[in-house]
Coordinates of N, CA and C in Angstrom, one line a residue:
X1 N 0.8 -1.2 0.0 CA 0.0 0.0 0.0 C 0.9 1.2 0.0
X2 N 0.6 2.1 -1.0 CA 1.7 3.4 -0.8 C 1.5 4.3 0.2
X3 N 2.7 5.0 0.6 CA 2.5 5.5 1.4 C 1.9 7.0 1.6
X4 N 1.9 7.2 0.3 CA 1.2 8.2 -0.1 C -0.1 8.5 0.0
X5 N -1.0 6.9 -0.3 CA -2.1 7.1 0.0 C -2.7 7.1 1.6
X6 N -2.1 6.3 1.7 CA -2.3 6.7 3.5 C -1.8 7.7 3.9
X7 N -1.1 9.0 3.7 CA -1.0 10.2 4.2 C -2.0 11.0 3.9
X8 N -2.6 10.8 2.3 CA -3.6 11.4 2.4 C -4.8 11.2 3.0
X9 N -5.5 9.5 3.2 CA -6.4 9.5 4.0 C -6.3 10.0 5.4
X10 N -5.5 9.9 5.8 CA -5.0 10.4 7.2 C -4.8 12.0 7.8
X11 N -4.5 13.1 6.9 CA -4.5 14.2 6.9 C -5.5 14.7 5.8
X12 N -6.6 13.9 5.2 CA -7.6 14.6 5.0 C -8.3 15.5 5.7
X13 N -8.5 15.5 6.8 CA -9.2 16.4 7.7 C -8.4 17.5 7.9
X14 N -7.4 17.7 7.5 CA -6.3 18.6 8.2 C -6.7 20.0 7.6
X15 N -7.4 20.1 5.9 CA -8.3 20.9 4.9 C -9.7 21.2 5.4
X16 N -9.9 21.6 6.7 CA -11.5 21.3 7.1 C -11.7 22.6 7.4
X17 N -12.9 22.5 7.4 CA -14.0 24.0 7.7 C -13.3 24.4 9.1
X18 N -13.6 25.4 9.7 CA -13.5 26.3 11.0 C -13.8 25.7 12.3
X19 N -14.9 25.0 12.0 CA -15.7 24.4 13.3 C -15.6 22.8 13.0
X20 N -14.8 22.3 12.3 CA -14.6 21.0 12.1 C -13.8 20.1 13.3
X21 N -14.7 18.6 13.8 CA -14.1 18.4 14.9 C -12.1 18.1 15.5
X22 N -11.4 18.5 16.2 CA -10.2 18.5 15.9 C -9.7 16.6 15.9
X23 N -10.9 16.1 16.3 CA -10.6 14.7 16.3 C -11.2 13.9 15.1
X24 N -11.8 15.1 14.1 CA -12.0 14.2 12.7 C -11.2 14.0 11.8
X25 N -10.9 12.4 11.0 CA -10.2 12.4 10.0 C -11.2 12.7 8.6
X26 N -11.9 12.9 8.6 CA -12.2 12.8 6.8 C -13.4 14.3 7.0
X27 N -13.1 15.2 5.9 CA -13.8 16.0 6.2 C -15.2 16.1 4.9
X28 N -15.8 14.8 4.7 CA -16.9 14.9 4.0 C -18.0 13.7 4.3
X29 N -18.8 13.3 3.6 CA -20.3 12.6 3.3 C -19.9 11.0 3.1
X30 N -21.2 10.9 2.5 CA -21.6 9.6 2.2 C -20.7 8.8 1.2
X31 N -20.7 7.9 0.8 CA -19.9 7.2 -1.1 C -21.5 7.4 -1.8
X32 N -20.8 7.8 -3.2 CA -21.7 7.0 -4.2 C -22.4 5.8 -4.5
X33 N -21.8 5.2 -3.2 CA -22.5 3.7 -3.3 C -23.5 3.5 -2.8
X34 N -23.6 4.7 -1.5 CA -24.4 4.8 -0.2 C -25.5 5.8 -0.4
X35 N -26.6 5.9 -0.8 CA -27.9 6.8 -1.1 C -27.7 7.9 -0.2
X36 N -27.3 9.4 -0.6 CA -27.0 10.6 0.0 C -28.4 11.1 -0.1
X37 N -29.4 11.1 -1.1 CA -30.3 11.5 -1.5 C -31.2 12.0 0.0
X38 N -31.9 12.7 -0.3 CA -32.8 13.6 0.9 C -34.4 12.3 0.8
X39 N -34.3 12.0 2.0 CA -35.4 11.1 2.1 C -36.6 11.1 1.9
X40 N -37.2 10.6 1.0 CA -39.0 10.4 0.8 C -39.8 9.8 2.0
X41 N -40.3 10.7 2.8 CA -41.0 10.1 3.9 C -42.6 10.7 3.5
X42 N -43.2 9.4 3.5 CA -44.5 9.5 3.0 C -45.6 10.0 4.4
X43 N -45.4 10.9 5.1 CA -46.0 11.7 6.5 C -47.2 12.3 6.3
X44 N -48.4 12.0 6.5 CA -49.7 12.8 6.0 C -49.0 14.1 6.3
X45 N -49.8 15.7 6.1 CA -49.1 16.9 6.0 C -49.9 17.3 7.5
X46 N -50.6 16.4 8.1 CA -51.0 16.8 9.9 C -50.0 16.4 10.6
X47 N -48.4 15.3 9.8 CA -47.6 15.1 10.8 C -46.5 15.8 10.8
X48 N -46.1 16.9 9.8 CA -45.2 17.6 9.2 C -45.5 19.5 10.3
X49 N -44.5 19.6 11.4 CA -45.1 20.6 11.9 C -44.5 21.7 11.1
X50 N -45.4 22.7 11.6 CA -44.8 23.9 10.1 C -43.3 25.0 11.0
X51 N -42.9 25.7 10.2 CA -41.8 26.4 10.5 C -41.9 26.9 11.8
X52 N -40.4 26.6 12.3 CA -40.5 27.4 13.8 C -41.1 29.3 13.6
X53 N -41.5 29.1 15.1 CA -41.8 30.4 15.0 C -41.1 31.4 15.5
X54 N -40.8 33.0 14.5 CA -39.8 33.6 15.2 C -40.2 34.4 15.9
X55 N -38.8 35.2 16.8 CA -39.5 35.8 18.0 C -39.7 37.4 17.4
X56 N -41.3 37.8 18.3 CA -41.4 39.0 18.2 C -40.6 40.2 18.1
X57 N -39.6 39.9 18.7 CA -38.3 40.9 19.1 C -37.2 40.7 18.7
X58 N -36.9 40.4 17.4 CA -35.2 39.6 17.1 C -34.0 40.0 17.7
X59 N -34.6 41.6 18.1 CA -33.3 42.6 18.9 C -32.9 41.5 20.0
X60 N -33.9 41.7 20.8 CA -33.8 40.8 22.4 C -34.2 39.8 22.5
X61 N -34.1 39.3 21.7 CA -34.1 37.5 21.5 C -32.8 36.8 20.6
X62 N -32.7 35.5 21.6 CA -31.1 35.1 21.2 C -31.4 34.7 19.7
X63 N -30.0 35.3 19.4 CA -29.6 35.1 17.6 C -29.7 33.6 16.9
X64 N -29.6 33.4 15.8 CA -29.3 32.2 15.5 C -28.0 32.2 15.2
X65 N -27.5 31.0 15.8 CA -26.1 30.4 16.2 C -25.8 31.0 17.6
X66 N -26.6 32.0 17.7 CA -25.9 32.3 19.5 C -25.5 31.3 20.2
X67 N -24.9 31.8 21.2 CA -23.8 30.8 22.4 C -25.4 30.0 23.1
X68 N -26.1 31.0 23.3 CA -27.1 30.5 24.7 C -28.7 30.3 23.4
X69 N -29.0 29.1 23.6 CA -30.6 29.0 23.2 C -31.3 28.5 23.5
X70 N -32.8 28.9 23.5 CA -33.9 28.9 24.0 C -33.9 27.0 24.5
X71 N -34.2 26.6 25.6 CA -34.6 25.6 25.4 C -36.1 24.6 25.3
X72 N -35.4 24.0 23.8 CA -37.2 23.1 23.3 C -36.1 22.1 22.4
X73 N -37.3 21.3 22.2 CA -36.9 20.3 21.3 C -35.9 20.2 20.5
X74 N -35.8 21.1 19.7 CA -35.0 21.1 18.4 C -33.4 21.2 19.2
X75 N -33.5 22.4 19.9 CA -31.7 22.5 20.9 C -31.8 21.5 21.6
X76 N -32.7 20.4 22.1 CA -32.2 18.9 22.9 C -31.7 18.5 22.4
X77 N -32.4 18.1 20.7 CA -32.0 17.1 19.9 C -30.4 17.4 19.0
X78 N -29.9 18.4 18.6 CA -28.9 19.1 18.0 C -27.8 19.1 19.2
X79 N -27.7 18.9 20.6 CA -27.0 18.9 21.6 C -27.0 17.4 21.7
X80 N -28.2 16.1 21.8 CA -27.4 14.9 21.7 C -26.7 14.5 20.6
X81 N -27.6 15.4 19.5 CA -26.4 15.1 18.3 C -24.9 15.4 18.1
X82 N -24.5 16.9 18.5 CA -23.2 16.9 18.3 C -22.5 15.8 19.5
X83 N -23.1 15.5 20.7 CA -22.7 14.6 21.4 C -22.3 13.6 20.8
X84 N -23.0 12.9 19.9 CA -23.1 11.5 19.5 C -22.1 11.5 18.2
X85 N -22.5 12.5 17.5 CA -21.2 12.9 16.3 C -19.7 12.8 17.3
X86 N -19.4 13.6 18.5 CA -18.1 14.0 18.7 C -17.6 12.7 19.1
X87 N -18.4 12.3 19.7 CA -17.6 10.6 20.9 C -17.7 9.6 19.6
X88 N -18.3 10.2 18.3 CA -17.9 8.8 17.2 C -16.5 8.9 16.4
X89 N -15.7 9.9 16.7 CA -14.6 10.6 16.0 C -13.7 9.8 16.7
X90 N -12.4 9.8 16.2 CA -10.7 9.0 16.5 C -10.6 10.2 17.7
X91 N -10.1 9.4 18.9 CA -9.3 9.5 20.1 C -7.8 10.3 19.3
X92 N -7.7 11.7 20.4 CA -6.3 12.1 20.4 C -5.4 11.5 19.8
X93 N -5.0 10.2 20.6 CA -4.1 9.1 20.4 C -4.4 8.3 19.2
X94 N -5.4 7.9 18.8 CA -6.0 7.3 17.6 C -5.2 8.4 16.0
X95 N -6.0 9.5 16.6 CA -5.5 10.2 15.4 C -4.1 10.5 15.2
X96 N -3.1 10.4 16.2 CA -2.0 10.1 16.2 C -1.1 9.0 15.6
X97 N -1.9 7.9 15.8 CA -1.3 6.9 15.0 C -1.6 6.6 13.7
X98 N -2.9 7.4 13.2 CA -3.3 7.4 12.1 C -2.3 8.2 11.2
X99 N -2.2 9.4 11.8 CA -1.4 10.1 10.6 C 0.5 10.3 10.7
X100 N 0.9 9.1 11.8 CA 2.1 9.1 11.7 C 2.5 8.4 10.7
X101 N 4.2 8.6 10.0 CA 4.4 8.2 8.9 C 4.9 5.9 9.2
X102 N 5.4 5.2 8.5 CA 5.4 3.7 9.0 C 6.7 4.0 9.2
X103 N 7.7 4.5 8.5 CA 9.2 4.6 8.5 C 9.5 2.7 8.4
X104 N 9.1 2.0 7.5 CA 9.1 0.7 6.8 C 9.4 0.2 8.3
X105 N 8.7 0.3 9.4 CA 8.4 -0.8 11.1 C 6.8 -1.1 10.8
X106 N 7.3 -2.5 10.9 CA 6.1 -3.0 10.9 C 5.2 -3.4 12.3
X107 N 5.7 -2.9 13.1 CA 4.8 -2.4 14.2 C 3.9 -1.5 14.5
X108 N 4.6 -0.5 13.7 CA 3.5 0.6 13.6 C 2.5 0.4 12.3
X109 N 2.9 -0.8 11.4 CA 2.0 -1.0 10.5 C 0.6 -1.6 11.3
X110 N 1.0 -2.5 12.1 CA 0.4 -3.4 12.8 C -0.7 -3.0 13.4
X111 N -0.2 -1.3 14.0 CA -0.9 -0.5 15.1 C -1.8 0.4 14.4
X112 N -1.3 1.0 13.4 CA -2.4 1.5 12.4 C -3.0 0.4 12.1
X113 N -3.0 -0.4 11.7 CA -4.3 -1.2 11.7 C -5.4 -1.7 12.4
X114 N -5.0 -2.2 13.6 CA -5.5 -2.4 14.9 C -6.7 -0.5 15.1
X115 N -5.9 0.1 14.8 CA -6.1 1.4 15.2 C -7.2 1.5 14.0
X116 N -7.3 1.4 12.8 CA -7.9 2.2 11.7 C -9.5 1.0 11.9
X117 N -9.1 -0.4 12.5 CA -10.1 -1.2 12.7 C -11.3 -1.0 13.7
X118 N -10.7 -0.2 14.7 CA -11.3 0.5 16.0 C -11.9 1.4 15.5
X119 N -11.4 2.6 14.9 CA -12.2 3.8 14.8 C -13.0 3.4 13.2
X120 N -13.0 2.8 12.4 CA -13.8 1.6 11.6 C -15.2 1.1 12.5
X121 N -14.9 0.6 13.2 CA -16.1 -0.4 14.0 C -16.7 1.1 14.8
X122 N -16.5 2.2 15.4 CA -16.9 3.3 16.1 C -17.4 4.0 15.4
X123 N -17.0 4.2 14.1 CA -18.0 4.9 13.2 C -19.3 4.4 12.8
X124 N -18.9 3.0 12.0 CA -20.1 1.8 12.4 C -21.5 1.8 13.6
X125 N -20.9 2.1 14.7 CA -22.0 2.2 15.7 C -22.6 3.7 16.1
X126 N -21.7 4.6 15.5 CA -22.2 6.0 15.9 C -23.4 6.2 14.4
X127 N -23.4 5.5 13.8 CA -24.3 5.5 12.5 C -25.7 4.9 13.1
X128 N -25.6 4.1 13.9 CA -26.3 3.1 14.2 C -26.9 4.1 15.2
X129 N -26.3 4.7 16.0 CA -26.7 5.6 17.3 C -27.3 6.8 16.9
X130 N -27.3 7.3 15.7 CA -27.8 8.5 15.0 C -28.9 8.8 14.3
X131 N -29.1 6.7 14.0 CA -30.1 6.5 13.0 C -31.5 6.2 13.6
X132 N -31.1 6.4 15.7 CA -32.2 5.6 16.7 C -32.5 6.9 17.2
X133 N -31.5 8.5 16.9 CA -31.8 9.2 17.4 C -33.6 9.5 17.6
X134 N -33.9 10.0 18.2 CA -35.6 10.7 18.2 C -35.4 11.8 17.8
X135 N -36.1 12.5 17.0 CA -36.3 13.5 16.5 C -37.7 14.2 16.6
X136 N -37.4 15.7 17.4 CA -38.7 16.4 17.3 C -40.0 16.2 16.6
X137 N -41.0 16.1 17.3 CA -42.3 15.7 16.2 C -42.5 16.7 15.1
X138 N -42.6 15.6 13.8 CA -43.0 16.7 12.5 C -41.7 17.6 11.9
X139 N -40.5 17.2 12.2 CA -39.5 18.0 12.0 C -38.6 16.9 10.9
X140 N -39.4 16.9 9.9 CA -39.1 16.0 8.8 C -37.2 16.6 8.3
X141 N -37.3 18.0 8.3 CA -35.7 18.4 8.1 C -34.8 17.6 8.8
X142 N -35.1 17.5 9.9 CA -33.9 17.1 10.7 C -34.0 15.3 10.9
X143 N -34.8 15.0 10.7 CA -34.8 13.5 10.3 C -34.2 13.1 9.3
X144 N -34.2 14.1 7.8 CA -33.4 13.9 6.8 C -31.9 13.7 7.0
X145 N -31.5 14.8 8.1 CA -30.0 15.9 8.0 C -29.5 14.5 8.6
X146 N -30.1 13.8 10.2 CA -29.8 12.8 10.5 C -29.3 11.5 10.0
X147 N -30.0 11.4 9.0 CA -30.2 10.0 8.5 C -29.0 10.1 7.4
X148 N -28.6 11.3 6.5 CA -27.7 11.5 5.8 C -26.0 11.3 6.6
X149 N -26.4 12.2 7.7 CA -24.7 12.2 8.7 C -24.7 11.1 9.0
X150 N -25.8 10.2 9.5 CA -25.7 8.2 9.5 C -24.7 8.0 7.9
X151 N -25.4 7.6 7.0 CA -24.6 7.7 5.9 C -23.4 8.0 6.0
X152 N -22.7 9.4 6.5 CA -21.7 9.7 6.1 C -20.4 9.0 7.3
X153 N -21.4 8.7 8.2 CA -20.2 7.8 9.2 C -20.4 6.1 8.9
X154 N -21.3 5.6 7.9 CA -20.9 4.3 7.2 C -20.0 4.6 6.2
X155 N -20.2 5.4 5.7 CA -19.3 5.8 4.6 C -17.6 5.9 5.2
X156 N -17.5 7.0 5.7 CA -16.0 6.9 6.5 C -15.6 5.3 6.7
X157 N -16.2 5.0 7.8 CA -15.6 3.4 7.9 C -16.1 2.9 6.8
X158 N -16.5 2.9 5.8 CA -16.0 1.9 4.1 C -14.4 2.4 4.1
X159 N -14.4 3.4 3.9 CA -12.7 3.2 4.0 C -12.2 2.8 4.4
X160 N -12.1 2.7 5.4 CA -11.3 2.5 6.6 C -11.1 0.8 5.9
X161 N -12.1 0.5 6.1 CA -12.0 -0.9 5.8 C -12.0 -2.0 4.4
X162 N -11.9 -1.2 3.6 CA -11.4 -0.9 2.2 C -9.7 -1.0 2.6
X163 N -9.2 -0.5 3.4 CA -7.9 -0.7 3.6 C -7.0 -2.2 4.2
X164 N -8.2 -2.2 5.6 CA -7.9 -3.0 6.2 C -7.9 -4.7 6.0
X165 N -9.0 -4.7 4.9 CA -9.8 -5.7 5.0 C -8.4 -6.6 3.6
X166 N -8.6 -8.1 4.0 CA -7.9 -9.1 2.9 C -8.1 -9.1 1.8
X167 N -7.5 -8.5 0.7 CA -8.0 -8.8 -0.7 C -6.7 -9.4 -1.8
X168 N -7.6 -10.2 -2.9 CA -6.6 -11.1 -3.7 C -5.5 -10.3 -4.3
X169 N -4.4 -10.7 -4.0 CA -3.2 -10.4 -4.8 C -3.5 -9.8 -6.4
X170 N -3.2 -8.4 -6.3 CA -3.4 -7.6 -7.2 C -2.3 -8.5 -8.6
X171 N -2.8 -8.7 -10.1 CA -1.7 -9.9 -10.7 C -1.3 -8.7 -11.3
X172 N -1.3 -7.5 -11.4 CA -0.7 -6.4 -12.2 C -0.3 -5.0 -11.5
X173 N 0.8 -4.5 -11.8 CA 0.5 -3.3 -11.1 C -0.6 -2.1 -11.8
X174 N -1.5 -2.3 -12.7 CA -2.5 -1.7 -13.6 C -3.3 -1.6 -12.3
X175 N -3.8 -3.0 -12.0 CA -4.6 -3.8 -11.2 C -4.2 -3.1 -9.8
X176 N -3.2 -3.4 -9.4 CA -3.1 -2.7 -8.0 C -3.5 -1.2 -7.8
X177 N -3.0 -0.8 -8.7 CA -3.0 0.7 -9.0 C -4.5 1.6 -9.1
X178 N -5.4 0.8 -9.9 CA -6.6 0.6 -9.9 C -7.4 0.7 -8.3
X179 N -6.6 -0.3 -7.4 CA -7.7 -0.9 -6.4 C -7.1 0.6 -5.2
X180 N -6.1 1.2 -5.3 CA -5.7 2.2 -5.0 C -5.9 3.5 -5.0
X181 N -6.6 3.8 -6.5 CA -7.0 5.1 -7.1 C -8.6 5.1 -6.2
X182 N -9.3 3.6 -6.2 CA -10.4 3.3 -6.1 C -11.0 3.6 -4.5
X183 N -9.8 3.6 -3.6 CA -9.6 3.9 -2.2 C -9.7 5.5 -2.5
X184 N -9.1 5.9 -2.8 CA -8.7 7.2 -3.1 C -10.1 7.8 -3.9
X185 N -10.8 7.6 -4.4 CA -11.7 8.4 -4.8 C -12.8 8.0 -3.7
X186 N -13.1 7.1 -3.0 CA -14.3 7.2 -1.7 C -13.7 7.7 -1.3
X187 N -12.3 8.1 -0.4 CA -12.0 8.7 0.8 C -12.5 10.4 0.2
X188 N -12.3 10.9 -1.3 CA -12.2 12.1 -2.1 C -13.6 12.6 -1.9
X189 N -14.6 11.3 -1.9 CA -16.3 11.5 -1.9 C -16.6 12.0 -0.4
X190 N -16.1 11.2 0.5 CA -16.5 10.9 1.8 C -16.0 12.4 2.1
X191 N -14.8 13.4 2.1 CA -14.4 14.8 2.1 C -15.3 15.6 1.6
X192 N -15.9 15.4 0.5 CA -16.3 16.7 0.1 C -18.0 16.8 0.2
X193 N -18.3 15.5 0.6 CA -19.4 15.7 1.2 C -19.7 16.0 2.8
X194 N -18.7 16.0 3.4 CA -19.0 17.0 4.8 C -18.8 18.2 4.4
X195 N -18.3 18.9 4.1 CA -19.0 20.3 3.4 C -20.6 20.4 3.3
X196 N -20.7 19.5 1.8 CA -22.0 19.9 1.9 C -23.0 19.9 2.8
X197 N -22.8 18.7 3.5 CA -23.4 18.5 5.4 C -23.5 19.4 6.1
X198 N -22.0 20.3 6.2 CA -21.7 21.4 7.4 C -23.1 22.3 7.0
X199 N -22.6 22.4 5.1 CA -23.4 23.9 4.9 C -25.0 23.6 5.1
X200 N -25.9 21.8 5.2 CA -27.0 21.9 5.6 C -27.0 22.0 7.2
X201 N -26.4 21.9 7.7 CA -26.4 21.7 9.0 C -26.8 22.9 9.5
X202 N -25.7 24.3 9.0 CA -25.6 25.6 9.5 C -27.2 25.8 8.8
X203 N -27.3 25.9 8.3 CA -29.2 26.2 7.6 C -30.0 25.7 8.5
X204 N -29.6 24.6 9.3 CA -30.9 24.3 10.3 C -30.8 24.9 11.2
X205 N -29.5 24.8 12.3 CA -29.1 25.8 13.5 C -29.8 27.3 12.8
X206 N -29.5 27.6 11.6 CA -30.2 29.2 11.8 C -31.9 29.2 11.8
X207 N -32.2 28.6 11.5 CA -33.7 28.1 10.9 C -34.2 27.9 12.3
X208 N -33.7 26.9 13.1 CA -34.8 26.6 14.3 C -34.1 27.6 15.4
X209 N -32.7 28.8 15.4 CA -32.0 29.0 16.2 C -31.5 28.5 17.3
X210 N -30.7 28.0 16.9 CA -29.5 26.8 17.6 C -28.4 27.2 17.6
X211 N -27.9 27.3 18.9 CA -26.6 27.3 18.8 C -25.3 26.9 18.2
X212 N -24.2 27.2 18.1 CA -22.4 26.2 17.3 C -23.0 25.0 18.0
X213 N -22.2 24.4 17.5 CA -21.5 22.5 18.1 C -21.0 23.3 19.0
X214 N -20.8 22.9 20.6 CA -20.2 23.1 21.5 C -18.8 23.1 21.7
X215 N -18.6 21.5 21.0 CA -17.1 20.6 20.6 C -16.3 21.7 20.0
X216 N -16.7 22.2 19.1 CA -15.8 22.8 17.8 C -16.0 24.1 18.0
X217 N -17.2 25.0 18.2 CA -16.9 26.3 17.9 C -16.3 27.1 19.0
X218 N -15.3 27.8 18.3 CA -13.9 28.3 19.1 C -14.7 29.8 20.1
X219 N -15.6 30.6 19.6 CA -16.1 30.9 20.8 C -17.0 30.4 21.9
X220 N -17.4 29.8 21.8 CA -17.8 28.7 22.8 C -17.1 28.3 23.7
X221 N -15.3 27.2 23.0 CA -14.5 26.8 24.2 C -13.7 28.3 24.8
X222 N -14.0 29.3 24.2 CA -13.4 30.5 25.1 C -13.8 30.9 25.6
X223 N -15.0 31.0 25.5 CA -16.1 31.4 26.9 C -16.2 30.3 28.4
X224 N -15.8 29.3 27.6 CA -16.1 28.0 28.6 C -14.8 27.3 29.5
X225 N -13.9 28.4 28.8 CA -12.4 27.8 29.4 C -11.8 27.0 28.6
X226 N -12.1 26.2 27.4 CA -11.8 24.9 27.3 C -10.7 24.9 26.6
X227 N -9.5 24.5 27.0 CA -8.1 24.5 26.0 C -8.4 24.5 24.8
X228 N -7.3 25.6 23.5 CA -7.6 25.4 22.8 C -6.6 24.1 22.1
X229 N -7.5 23.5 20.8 CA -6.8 22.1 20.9 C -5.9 22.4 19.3
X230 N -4.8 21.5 19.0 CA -4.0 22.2 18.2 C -4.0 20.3 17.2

């Protein structure tokens, strides 16, 4: 496996948005393989509740994205979510061994993999933990946005495991090269679809007025004390 390609899957996140988690490796979406599509949910239109409502006073009423928001449904559900998003991401140490170089030790080959299999199987279950989330009644947006960020954490671990996983002795280097490029274009998908995620994400926080991710936005941990992380 070159080493090339594992630097880039490994420092893909390093090119991320502002508020991107410091413990994410891939900074996008779903694969092509995996239906990104906005979900058809067949909801009579008495189960679909209509737009939040805004406040009389926008002066004296918290902003959208403000630090502090109102508490209802929508800020419960967007606070277990970044929860559930942040504890599905690679450990300090994880991301550590991910993006160190092998320097041809096959121990540390060993360890990245043990390591890339772990945060593999965690993405796996935080998909699964996202997909049980409950979502405000009639809040069909955010059941979509949900179900798509599921997607994009099966997707991540397809990589991961795309790497890991046993496959037949490439008989060509065409063929190897191939099964290489092929890694390399889902990790390319899986990047550039968190973007598009972030930019629906920030549309709903403004929409229902929700606050940053707590995790990530840098005035948040400065108000709150919280080291900043490098």
């Amino acid at each position: 496996m070159s080493a090339l390609l594992l630097l880039s899957l490994a420092w893909a996140g390093e090119a991320r948005a502002d508020n991107k988690p410091i413990n994410e490796m891939f900074g996008g979406g779903s694969m092509p393989s995996r239906s990104t599509s906005i979900i058809k949910r067949s909801l009579p239109s008495s189960s679909i509740a209509p737009p939040p409502v805004q406040p009389a006073n926008p002066v004296t009423a918290p902003g959208a994205l403000s630090m502090m928001s109102e508490d209802k449904p929508e800020t419960r559900f967007f606070e277990t979510f970044d929860s559930t998003c942040f504890n599905g991401f690679p450990r300090p140490e994880e991301r550590v061994i991910l993006t160190r170089p092998f320097n041809n030790d096959s121990d540390r080959v060993q360890q990245w993999t043990e390591t890339a299999r772990n945060v593999s199987s965690r993405y796996r279950k935080t998909a699964m933990a996202l997909r049980n989330l409950p979502v405000p009644q009639g809040r069909v947006d955010l059941a979509n946005y949900k179900e798509l960020k599921a997607d994009w954490f099966d997707s991540a671990a397809n990589v991961y495991e795309m790497l890991i996983k046993p496959k037949a002795p490439a008989r060509t280097i065409e063929e190897l090269q191939e099964q290489l490029q092929r890694v390399d274009r889902e990790a390319d998908s899986v990047q550039r679809n968190k973007e598009s995620l972030l930019v629906m994400e920030r549309s709903l926080r403004k929409l229902y007025r929700v606050h940053e991710n707590r995790y990530t936005d840098a005035l948040q941990n400065f108000v709150m004390g919280v080291p900043k992380q490098k």
